[in-house]
Amino acid sequence: MIEERDIRAFLQTKIFGKKLYCFDTIYSTNTFARSLKENDAPHGTLIVADEQTAGKGRQERQWRSQKGKNLLFSLVLKPAFPQEKIRLLPFAAALASADAIEMETGCAVECKWPNDLLVARKKVAGMLIETSVQEEVVKNAILGIGINVNQTVFADDIKEKATSLRLHSSKDVDRVHLLCGVLEELENRYEQLQQFPPQLLLDEWKQRATMFGTTITLVEHSSLLKATAIDVAPNGALVIEELNGARREVFAGDVTIAQR
Ligand code: BTN
C-alpha cells in the first residue's frame, strides 16, 4: 500500500500534497475531494488511494485499476488565475505527468488531446478535471489522475488500447517516487500557468503530441467523424479540418488516431 509516511518522506513540493489523505480503498478520490468541506481541503490537498470502487473516467466512463498496482490520486486546486486559463490546466497536468514518468522510468510519453498520455501508442494515463463555478468564477478544480503503473493484465475490452509503465520497463516502478515526481512537476507547471503566457505551455505540449497532420476519428456528442487534426488553439480547443475542408474548433470529445 502507498503509505502517508513514505510520501511525506520523499515529497519535495512547497504546497502540493502537504495536506494529504491516503486510503486503502475509496469510492473515488475525485468524489471524495469534492465532498470535503472548504477548511478540510486547502489549495494543494492531495487524496491518494490504492483502490477505487467507483473510479470515474471522462465522459461518464469508469476508470478501472487493479488494487495496489497503479497511481490513483486527486489534487484540490483553488485557481488564482483568470477563468480562461483553467482550460489549459489539462495541458499543464499532462506535461507534468509525462515529464515525471519519463524521468522515473525512461518510457517515452506522448500526449493526446485532450488529456491522455500514451506509451507505445496505448493509453497509460488519463485525467479528469471537475470544476465548481460560482458566478462565473472557478472556485475549485479537482484534478484527478490515474496512471497505469505496475498492472500487467487488462480486461479484454481495453487490452488493445491500454498499457502500463511496467509493460515497458524491466522492473516494477516505485509508485511513491513517481507520485512525488508528478506532484513536483505539477507544482512547477501550475506556477508556469499562473505566471506566464499560456502559449509557452501549449507549445511544449504540442512537441509531445504526434497527432497533428494525421487523420483522426472524433467522437463528439455521440456522433463520429473523420478529420485531420491541425493544431491546438490558444484556448485549448482542438482545431480540426473536416473532409470538406472546413476548419473548426472542438472543445470536448474523444480522439482516436488512425494507424501511423
Ligand atoms: C480518463 O481518461 O477517462 C480520465 C481518468 C481519470 C481517472 C482518475 S483515477 C483518480 C481520480 N479519481 C477518479 O475517480 N478518477 C480520477
PDB file of C-alpha atoms and ligand atoms in Angstrom:
ATOM      1  CA  MET A   1       0.000   0.000   0.000  1.00  0.00           C
ATOM      2  CA  ILE A   2       1.056   3.586  -0.556  1.00  0.00           C
ATOM      3  CA  GLU A   3       1.763   4.931   2.928  1.00  0.00           C
ATOM      4  CA  GLU A   4       1.380   8.513   4.012  1.00  0.00           C
ATOM      5  CA  ARG A   5       4.763   8.462   5.784  1.00  0.00           C
ATOM      6  CA  ASP A   6       6.551   7.316   2.601  1.00  0.00           C
ATOM      7  CA  ILE A   7       5.029  10.171   0.620  1.00  0.00           C
ATOM      8  CA  ARG A   8       5.928  12.679   3.335  1.00  0.00           C
ATOM      9  CA  ALA A   9       9.493  11.383   3.500  1.00  0.00           C
ATOM     10  CA  PHE A  10      10.052  11.774  -0.225  1.00  0.00           C
ATOM     11  CA  LEU A  11       7.912  14.718  -1.367  1.00  0.00           C
ATOM     12  CA  GLN A  12       9.752  17.946  -2.130  1.00  0.00           C
ATOM     13  CA  THR A  13       6.932  20.319  -3.012  1.00  0.00           C
ATOM     14  CA  LYS A  14       6.109  23.655  -1.404  1.00  0.00           C
ATOM     15  CA  ILE A  15       2.324  23.235  -1.230  1.00  0.00           C
ATOM     16  CA  PHE A  16       1.024  20.284  -3.261  1.00  0.00           C
ATOM     17  CA  GLY A  17       0.416  17.249  -1.058  1.00  0.00           C
ATOM     18  CA  LYS A  18       1.190  18.960   2.221  1.00  0.00           C
ATOM     19  CA  LYS A  19      -2.389  18.247   3.235  1.00  0.00           C
ATOM     20  CA  LEU A  20      -2.807  14.591   2.471  1.00  0.00           C
ATOM     21  CA  TYR A  21      -5.469  11.881   2.667  1.00  0.00           C
ATOM     22  CA  CYS A  22      -4.285   8.353   1.954  1.00  0.00           C
ATOM     23  CA  PHE A  23      -6.763   5.476   1.524  1.00  0.00           C
ATOM     24  CA  ASP A  24      -6.504   1.760   1.097  1.00  0.00           C
ATOM     25  CA  THR A  25      -9.906   1.740  -0.660  1.00  0.00           C
ATOM     26  CA  ILE A  26     -12.245   4.614  -1.523  1.00  0.00           C
ATOM     27  CA  TYR A  27     -15.113   5.050  -3.986  1.00  0.00           C
ATOM     28  CA  SER A  28     -13.289   7.725  -5.997  1.00  0.00           C
ATOM     29  CA  THR A  29     -10.567  10.158  -4.976  1.00  0.00           C
ATOM     30  CA  ASN A  30     -12.263  12.849  -7.105  1.00  0.00           C
ATOM     31  CA  THR A  31     -15.642  12.304  -5.462  1.00  0.00           C
ATOM     32  CA  PHE A  32     -14.030  12.312  -2.019  1.00  0.00           C
ATOM     33  CA  ALA A  33     -12.201  15.556  -2.856  1.00  0.00           C
ATOM     34  CA  ARG A  34     -15.467  17.161  -3.919  1.00  0.00           C
ATOM     35  CA  SER A  35     -17.142  16.128  -0.678  1.00  0.00           C
ATOM     36  CA  LEU A  36     -14.552  17.833   1.528  1.00  0.00           C
ATOM     37  CA  LYS A  37     -15.518  20.994   3.367  1.00  0.00           C
ATOM     38  CA  GLU A  38     -13.657  24.178   2.477  1.00  0.00           C
ATOM     39  CA  ASN A  39     -11.451  24.084   5.612  1.00  0.00           C
ATOM     40  CA  ASP A  40     -10.527  20.447   5.113  1.00  0.00           C
ATOM     41  CA  ALA A  41      -9.316  20.993   1.563  1.00  0.00           C
ATOM     42  CA  PRO A  42      -6.923  23.913   1.139  1.00  0.00           C
ATOM     43  CA  HIS A  43      -5.225  24.507  -2.223  1.00  0.00           C
ATOM     44  CA  GLY A  44      -2.902  21.609  -2.992  1.00  0.00           C
ATOM     45  CA  THR A  45      -4.716  18.980  -0.896  1.00  0.00           C
ATOM     46  CA  LEU A  46      -3.862  15.510  -2.166  1.00  0.00           C
ATOM     47  CA  ILE A  47      -6.035  12.395  -1.985  1.00  0.00           C
ATOM     48  CA  VAL A  48      -4.406   9.075  -2.865  1.00  0.00           C
ATOM     49  CA  ALA A  49      -5.916   5.587  -2.948  1.00  0.00           C
ATOM     50  CA  ASP A  50      -4.706   2.078  -3.658  1.00  0.00           C
ATOM     51  CA  GLU A  51      -8.112   1.094  -4.950  1.00  0.00           C
ATOM     52  CA  GLN A  52     -11.292   2.826  -6.108  1.00  0.00           C
ATOM     53  CA  THR A  53     -14.651   1.089  -6.101  1.00  0.00           C
ATOM     54  CA  ALA A  54     -16.280   3.733  -8.315  1.00  0.00           C
ATOM     55  CA  GLY A  55     -13.354   5.305 -10.177  1.00  0.00           C
ATOM     56  CA  LYS A  56     -14.533   7.856 -12.694  1.00  0.00           C
ATOM     57  CA  GLY A  57     -13.213   8.442 -16.189  1.00  0.00           C
ATOM     58  CA  ARG A  58     -14.088  11.169 -18.676  1.00  0.00           C
ATOM     59  CA  GLN A  59     -17.437  11.168 -20.441  1.00  0.00           C
ATOM     60  CA  GLU A  60     -19.146   9.267 -17.597  1.00  0.00           C
ATOM     61  CA  ARG A  61     -16.946   6.230 -18.096  1.00  0.00           C
ATOM     62  CA  GLN A  62     -15.500   4.051 -15.359  1.00  0.00           C
ATOM     63  CA  TRP A  63     -11.806   4.089 -14.508  1.00  0.00           C
ATOM     64  CA  ARG A  64     -10.763   0.553 -13.643  1.00  0.00           C
ATOM     65  CA  SER A  65      -7.495  -0.179 -11.893  1.00  0.00           C
ATOM     66  CA  GLN A  66      -6.129  -3.272 -10.185  1.00  0.00           C
ATOM     67  CA  LYS A  67      -5.677  -2.763  -6.443  1.00  0.00           C
ATOM     68  CA  GLY A  68      -2.206  -1.776  -5.252  1.00  0.00           C
ATOM     69  CA  LYS A  69      -0.654  -1.597  -8.697  1.00  0.00           C
ATOM     70  CA  ASN A  70      -1.251   1.884 -10.045  1.00  0.00           C
ATOM     71  CA  LEU A  71      -1.482   5.543  -9.118  1.00  0.00           C
ATOM     72  CA  LEU A  72      -4.919   6.977  -8.397  1.00  0.00           C
ATOM     73  CA  PHE A  73      -4.978  10.468  -6.950  1.00  0.00           C
ATOM     74  CA  SER A  74      -6.708  13.821  -6.927  1.00  0.00           C
ATOM     75  CA  LEU A  75      -5.453  17.285  -6.176  1.00  0.00           C
ATOM     76  CA  VAL A  76      -7.644  20.128  -4.947  1.00  0.00           C
ATOM     77  CA  LEU A  77      -6.777  23.388  -6.686  1.00  0.00           C
ATOM     78  CA  LYS A  78      -8.114  26.853  -5.966  1.00  0.00           C
ATOM     79  CA  PRO A  79      -7.265  28.608  -9.198  1.00  0.00           C
ATOM     80  CA  ALA A  80      -5.908  32.070  -8.563  1.00  0.00           C
ATOM     81  CA  PHE A  81      -5.807  32.981 -12.223  1.00  0.00           C
ATOM     82  CA  PRO A  82      -8.255  34.118 -14.908  1.00  0.00           C
ATOM     83  CA  GLN A  83     -11.014  31.643 -15.664  1.00  0.00           C
ATOM     84  CA  GLU A  84      -9.999  31.062 -19.295  1.00  0.00           C
ATOM     85  CA  LYS A  85      -6.681  29.650 -18.110  1.00  0.00           C
ATOM     86  CA  ILE A  86      -8.487  26.750 -16.439  1.00  0.00           C
ATOM     87  CA  ARG A  87      -8.981  25.254 -19.910  1.00  0.00           C
ATOM     88  CA  LEU A  88      -5.215  24.912 -20.087  1.00  0.00           C
ATOM     89  CA  LEU A  89      -4.910  23.016 -16.820  1.00  0.00           C
ATOM     90  CA  PRO A  90      -5.177  19.636 -18.612  1.00  0.00           C
ATOM     91  CA  PHE A  91      -2.163  20.565 -20.738  1.00  0.00           C
ATOM     92  CA  ALA A  92      -0.145  21.572 -17.672  1.00  0.00           C
ATOM     93  CA  ALA A  93      -1.128  18.340 -15.919  1.00  0.00           C
ATOM     94  CA  ALA A  94      -0.375  16.169 -18.945  1.00  0.00           C
ATOM     95  CA  LEU A  95       3.047  17.736 -19.443  1.00  0.00           C
ATOM     96  CA  ALA A  96       3.930  17.444 -15.768  1.00  0.00           C
ATOM     97  CA  SER A  97       2.925  13.791 -15.665  1.00  0.00           C
ATOM     98  CA  ALA A  98       4.698  12.990 -18.933  1.00  0.00           C
ATOM     99  CA  ASP A  99       7.938  14.606 -17.760  1.00  0.00           C
ATOM    100  CA  ALA A 100       7.828  12.845 -14.391  1.00  0.00           C
ATOM    101  CA  ILE A 101       7.085   9.468 -15.993  1.00  0.00           C
ATOM    102  CA  GLU A 102       9.991   9.854 -18.387  1.00  0.00           C
ATOM    103  CA  MET A 103      12.353  10.834 -15.573  1.00  0.00           C
ATOM    104  CA  GLU A 104      11.295   7.922 -13.366  1.00  0.00           C
ATOM    105  CA  THR A 105      11.014   5.179 -15.986  1.00  0.00           C
ATOM    106  CA  GLY A 106      12.680   6.297 -19.205  1.00  0.00           C
ATOM    107  CA  CYS A 107       9.447   5.482 -21.106  1.00  0.00           C
ATOM    108  CA  ALA A 108       8.790   7.885 -23.990  1.00  0.00           C
ATOM    109  CA  VAL A 109       5.417   9.505 -23.384  1.00  0.00           C
ATOM    110  CA  GLU A 110       3.155  11.049 -25.995  1.00  0.00           C
ATOM    111  CA  CYS A 111       0.313  13.496 -25.280  1.00  0.00           C
ATOM    112  CA  LYS A 112      -3.055  13.022 -26.955  1.00  0.00           C
ATOM    113  CA  TRP A 113      -5.762  15.689 -26.910  1.00  0.00           C
ATOM    114  CA  PRO A 114      -7.495  16.416 -24.638  1.00  0.00           C
ATOM    115  CA  ASN A 115      -5.673  14.806 -21.721  1.00  0.00           C
ATOM    116  CA  ASP A 116      -4.451  11.295 -22.348  1.00  0.00           C
ATOM    117  CA  LEU A 117      -0.897  10.046 -22.100  1.00  0.00           C
ATOM    118  CA  LEU A 118       0.265   7.265 -24.384  1.00  0.00           C
ATOM    119  CA  VAL A 119       3.238   4.942 -24.325  1.00  0.00           C
ATOM    120  CA  ALA A 120       3.858   2.989 -27.499  1.00  0.00           C
ATOM    121  CA  ARG A 121       0.549   4.417 -28.776  1.00  0.00           C
ATOM    122  CA  LYS A 122      -1.521   2.899 -25.978  1.00  0.00           C
ATOM    123  CA  LYS A 123      -3.112   4.783 -23.100  1.00  0.00           C
ATOM    124  CA  VAL A 124      -1.045   4.786 -19.931  1.00  0.00           C
ATOM    125  CA  ALA A 125      -2.706   7.637 -18.034  1.00  0.00           C
ATOM    126  CA  GLY A 126      -5.845   9.743 -18.014  1.00  0.00           C
ATOM    127  CA  MET A 127      -7.027  12.874 -16.265  1.00  0.00           C
ATOM    128  CA  LEU A 128     -10.406  14.037 -15.094  1.00  0.00           C
ATOM    129  CA  ILE A 129     -10.841  17.670 -14.115  1.00  0.00           C
ATOM    130  CA  GLU A 130     -14.004  18.675 -12.302  1.00  0.00           C
ATOM    131  CA  THR A 131     -14.596  22.345 -11.594  1.00  0.00           C
ATOM    132  CA  SER A 132     -17.099  24.140  -9.442  1.00  0.00           C
ATOM    133  CA  VAL A 133     -18.022  27.562 -10.680  1.00  0.00           C
ATOM    134  CA  GLN A 134     -19.753  30.326  -8.746  1.00  0.00           C
ATOM    135  CA  GLU A 135     -20.779  33.486 -10.522  1.00  0.00           C
ATOM    136  CA  GLU A 136     -18.600  32.566 -13.493  1.00  0.00           C
ATOM    137  CA  VAL A 137     -15.504  32.182 -11.323  1.00  0.00           C
ATOM    138  CA  VAL A 138     -13.833  28.795 -10.861  1.00  0.00           C
ATOM    139  CA  LYS A 139     -13.707  28.309  -7.098  1.00  0.00           C
ATOM    140  CA  ASN A 140     -12.391  24.798  -7.081  1.00  0.00           C
ATOM    141  CA  ALA A 141     -10.818  22.469  -9.585  1.00  0.00           C
ATOM    142  CA  ILE A 142     -10.340  18.814  -8.740  1.00  0.00           C
ATOM    143  CA  LEU A 143      -7.597  17.341 -10.866  1.00  0.00           C
ATOM    144  CA  GLY A 144      -7.825  13.543 -10.835  1.00  0.00           C
ATOM    145  CA  ILE A 145      -5.032  11.495 -12.377  1.00  0.00           C
ATOM    146  CA  GLY A 146      -4.898   7.768 -12.991  1.00  0.00           C
ATOM    147  CA  ILE A 147      -1.607   6.241 -14.155  1.00  0.00           C
ATOM    148  CA  ASN A 148      -1.282   2.577 -15.063  1.00  0.00           C
ATOM    149  CA  VAL A 149       1.987   1.798 -13.319  1.00  0.00           C
ATOM    150  CA  ASN A 150       2.590  -1.860 -12.447  1.00  0.00           C
ATOM    151  CA  GLN A 151      -0.573  -3.532 -13.742  1.00  0.00           C
ATOM    152  CA  THR A 152       0.297  -6.034 -16.446  1.00  0.00           C
ATOM    153  CA  VAL A 153      -3.077  -7.570 -17.265  1.00  0.00           C
ATOM    154  CA  PHE A 154      -6.039  -5.608 -18.605  1.00  0.00           C
ATOM    155  CA  ALA A 155      -9.647  -6.635 -19.201  1.00  0.00           C
ATOM    156  CA  ASP A 156     -10.441  -7.934 -22.679  1.00  0.00           C
ATOM    157  CA  ASP A 157     -12.386  -4.847 -23.693  1.00  0.00           C
ATOM    158  CA  ILE A 158      -9.457  -2.465 -23.060  1.00  0.00           C
ATOM    159  CA  LYS A 159      -6.367  -4.603 -23.546  1.00  0.00           C
ATOM    160  CA  GLU A 160      -5.823  -3.424 -27.129  1.00  0.00           C
ATOM    161  CA  LYS A 161      -5.903   0.214 -26.044  1.00  0.00           C
ATOM    162  CA  ALA A 162      -4.381   0.264 -22.545  1.00  0.00           C
ATOM    163  CA  THR A 163      -0.858  -0.266 -21.324  1.00  0.00           C
ATOM    164  CA  SER A 164       1.229   0.324 -18.195  1.00  0.00           C
ATOM    165  CA  LEU A 165       4.691   1.597 -17.432  1.00  0.00           C
ATOM    166  CA  ARG A 166       5.702  -1.832 -16.132  1.00  0.00           C
ATOM    167  CA  LEU A 167       4.994  -3.327 -19.544  1.00  0.00           C
ATOM    168  CA  HIS A 168       7.684  -1.032 -20.974  1.00  0.00           C
ATOM    169  CA  SER A 169      10.232  -1.205 -18.126  1.00  0.00           C
ATOM    170  CA  SER A 170      12.425  -4.022 -16.941  1.00  0.00           C
ATOM    171  CA  LYS A 171      11.290  -3.833 -13.309  1.00  0.00           C
ATOM    172  CA  ASP A 172       8.414  -2.655 -11.114  1.00  0.00           C
ATOM    173  CA  VAL A 173       8.123   1.111 -10.913  1.00  0.00           C
ATOM    174  CA  ASP A 174       8.258   2.737  -7.452  1.00  0.00           C
ATOM    175  CA  ARG A 175       4.812   4.325  -7.137  1.00  0.00           C
ATOM    176  CA  VAL A 176       5.751   6.731  -4.326  1.00  0.00           C
ATOM    177  CA  HIS A 177       8.757   8.073  -6.248  1.00  0.00           C
ATOM    178  CA  LEU A 178       6.617   8.502  -9.349  1.00  0.00           C
ATOM    179  CA  LEU A 179       3.785  10.190  -7.431  1.00  0.00           C
ATOM    180  CA  CYS A 180       6.195  12.642  -5.799  1.00  0.00           C
ATOM    181  CA  GLY A 181       7.829  13.352  -9.164  1.00  0.00           C
ATOM    182  CA  VAL A 182       4.439  14.087 -10.748  1.00  0.00           C
ATOM    183  CA  LEU A 183       3.464  16.396  -7.869  1.00  0.00           C
ATOM    184  CA  GLU A 184       6.748  18.307  -8.066  1.00  0.00           C
ATOM    185  CA  GLU A 185       6.397  18.775 -11.815  1.00  0.00           C
ATOM    186  CA  LEU A 186       2.735  19.708 -11.391  1.00  0.00           C
ATOM    187  CA  GLU A 187       3.574  22.404  -8.900  1.00  0.00           C
ATOM    188  CA  ASN A 188       6.095  23.887 -11.349  1.00  0.00           C
ATOM    189  CA  ARG A 189       3.683  23.711 -14.290  1.00  0.00           C
ATOM    190  CA  TYR A 190       0.896  25.255 -12.230  1.00  0.00           C
ATOM    191  CA  GLU A 191       3.183  28.184 -11.398  1.00  0.00           C
ATOM    192  CA  GLN A 192       4.090  28.460 -15.079  1.00  0.00           C
ATOM    193  CA  LEU A 193       0.387  28.624 -15.954  1.00  0.00           C
ATOM    194  CA  GLN A 194      -0.123  31.311 -13.325  1.00  0.00           C
ATOM    195  CA  GLN A 195       2.809  33.496 -14.258  1.00  0.00           C
ATOM    196  CA  PHE A 196       3.480  33.197 -17.974  1.00  0.00           C
ATOM    197  CA  PRO A 197       1.549  33.463 -21.227  1.00  0.00           C
ATOM    198  CA  PRO A 198      -0.138  30.065 -21.810  1.00  0.00           C
ATOM    199  CA  GLN A 199       1.283  29.735 -25.317  1.00  0.00           C
ATOM    200  CA  LEU A 200       4.620  28.559 -23.873  1.00  0.00           C
ATOM    201  CA  LEU A 201       2.917  25.638 -22.195  1.00  0.00           C
ATOM    202  CA  LEU A 202       0.850  24.761 -25.258  1.00  0.00           C
ATOM    203  CA  ASP A 203       3.941  24.808 -27.460  1.00  0.00           C
ATOM    204  CA  GLU A 204       5.670  22.341 -25.146  1.00  0.00           C
ATOM    205  CA  TRP A 205       2.565  20.153 -25.076  1.00  0.00           C
ATOM    206  CA  LYS A 206       2.450  20.164 -28.886  1.00  0.00           C
ATOM    207  CA  GLN A 207       6.042  18.952 -29.023  1.00  0.00           C
ATOM    208  CA  ARG A 208       4.850  15.852 -27.187  1.00  0.00           C
ATOM    209  CA  ALA A 209       1.841  15.313 -29.471  1.00  0.00           C
ATOM    210  CA  THR A 210       2.155  13.437 -32.736  1.00  0.00           C
ATOM    211  CA  MET A 211      -1.449  13.666 -33.855  1.00  0.00           C
ATOM    212  CA  PHE A 212      -1.146  16.838 -35.932  1.00  0.00           C
ATOM    213  CA  GLY A 213      -1.386  16.329 -39.654  1.00  0.00           C
ATOM    214  CA  THR A 214      -2.802  12.830 -39.150  1.00  0.00           C
ATOM    215  CA  THR A 215      -6.312  11.524 -39.706  1.00  0.00           C
ATOM    216  CA  ILE A 216      -8.289  11.145 -36.514  1.00  0.00           C
ATOM    217  CA  THR A 217     -11.664   9.751 -35.620  1.00  0.00           C
ATOM    218  CA  LEU A 218     -13.510  12.101 -33.314  1.00  0.00           C
ATOM    219  CA  VAL A 219     -16.454  11.147 -31.146  1.00  0.00           C
ATOM    220  CA  GLU A 220     -18.283  14.356 -30.374  1.00  0.00           C
ATOM    221  CA  HIS A 221     -21.700  14.417 -28.636  1.00  0.00           C
ATOM    222  CA  SER A 222     -22.062  10.704 -29.566  1.00  0.00           C
ATOM    223  CA  SER A 223     -21.551  11.298 -33.285  1.00  0.00           C
ATOM    224  CA  LEU A 224     -18.486  10.065 -35.078  1.00  0.00           C
ATOM    225  CA  LEU A 225     -16.486  11.847 -37.746  1.00  0.00           C
ATOM    226  CA  LYS A 226     -13.151  11.562 -39.538  1.00  0.00           C
ATOM    227  CA  ALA A 227     -10.992  14.673 -39.789  1.00  0.00           C
ATOM    228  CA  THR A 228      -7.411  15.869 -39.854  1.00  0.00           C
ATOM    229  CA  ALA A 229      -6.010  17.165 -36.559  1.00  0.00           C
ATOM    230  CA  ILE A 230      -4.472  20.548 -37.343  1.00  0.00           C
ATOM    231  CA  ASP A 231      -3.498  22.267 -34.110  1.00  0.00           C
ATOM    232  CA  VAL A 232      -4.481  23.223 -30.594  1.00  0.00           C
ATOM    233  CA  ALA A 233      -5.903  26.758 -30.353  1.00  0.00           C
ATOM    234  CA  PRO A 234      -4.709  29.162 -27.620  1.00  0.00           C
ATOM    235  CA  ASN A 235      -7.952  28.412 -25.737  1.00  0.00           C
ATOM    236  CA  GLY A 236      -7.114  24.684 -25.608  1.00  0.00           C
ATOM    237  CA  ALA A 237      -9.603  23.607 -28.299  1.00  0.00           C
ATOM    238  CA  LEU A 238      -8.577  21.087 -30.929  1.00  0.00           C
ATOM    239  CA  VAL A 239      -8.537  22.577 -34.427  1.00  0.00           C
ATOM    240  CA  ILE A 240      -9.702  20.045 -36.999  1.00  0.00           C
ATOM    241  CA  GLU A 241     -10.172  20.065 -40.747  1.00  0.00           C
ATOM    242  CA  GLU A 242     -13.200  18.107 -41.877  1.00  0.00           C
ATOM    243  CA  LEU A 243     -13.237  16.112 -45.110  1.00  0.00           C
ATOM    244  CA  ASN A 244     -14.964  19.014 -46.908  1.00  0.00           C
ATOM    245  CA  GLY A 245     -12.032  21.278 -46.000  1.00  0.00           C
ATOM    246  CA  ALA A 246     -13.870  23.258 -43.303  1.00  0.00           C
ATOM    247  CA  ARG A 247     -11.847  24.065 -40.211  1.00  0.00           C
ATOM    248  CA  ARG A 248     -13.348  24.379 -36.758  1.00  0.00           C
ATOM    249  CA  GLU A 249     -12.550  24.152 -33.064  1.00  0.00           C
ATOM    250  CA  VAL A 250     -13.621  21.218 -30.912  1.00  0.00           C
ATOM    251  CA  PHE A 251     -13.882  21.717 -27.158  1.00  0.00           C
ATOM    252  CA  ALA A 252     -14.737  18.233 -25.941  1.00  0.00           C
ATOM    253  CA  GLY A 253     -14.634  14.779 -27.421  1.00  0.00           C
ATOM    254  CA  ASP A 254     -12.676  11.585 -27.785  1.00  0.00           C
ATOM    255  CA  VAL A 255     -10.000  11.164 -30.377  1.00  0.00           C
ATOM    256  CA  THR A 256      -8.635   8.007 -31.942  1.00  0.00           C
ATOM    257  CA  ILE A 257      -5.533   8.424 -34.043  1.00  0.00           C
ATOM    258  CA  ALA A 258      -5.541   6.437 -37.278  1.00  0.00           C
ATOM    259  CA  GLN A 259      -2.699   3.946 -37.881  1.00  0.00           C
ATOM    260  CA  ARG A 260       0.525   5.846 -38.465  1.00  0.00           C
TER     261      ARG A 260
HETATM  262  C1  BTN B   1      -9.997   9.353 -18.334  1.00  0.00           C
HETATM  263  O1  BTN B   1      -9.017   9.218 -19.066  1.00  0.00           O
HETATM  264  O2  BTN B   1     -11.120   8.969 -18.672  1.00  0.00           O
HETATM  265  C2  BTN B   1      -9.794  10.025 -17.003  1.00  0.00           C
HETATM  266  C3  BTN B   1      -9.403   9.041 -15.945  1.00  0.00           C
HETATM  267  C4  BTN B   1      -9.194   9.674 -14.574  1.00  0.00           C
HETATM  268  C5  BTN B   1      -9.018   8.635 -13.505  1.00  0.00           C
HETATM  269  C6  BTN B   1      -8.591   9.215 -12.195  1.00  0.00           C
HETATM  270  S1  BTN B   1      -8.104   7.972 -11.050  1.00  0.00           S
HETATM  271  C7  BTN B   1      -8.049   9.140  -9.772  1.00  0.00           C
HETATM  272  C8  BTN B   1      -9.214  10.070  -9.964  1.00  0.00           C
HETATM  273  N1  BTN B   1     -10.406   9.559  -9.310  1.00  0.00           N
HETATM  274  C9  BTN B   1     -11.341   9.209 -10.177  1.00  0.00           C
HETATM  275  O3  BTN B   1     -12.446   8.705  -9.878  1.00  0.00           O
HETATM  276  N2  BTN B   1     -10.927   9.443 -11.424  1.00  0.00           N
HETATM  277  C10 BTN B   1      -9.621  10.046 -11.450  1.00  0.00           C
END
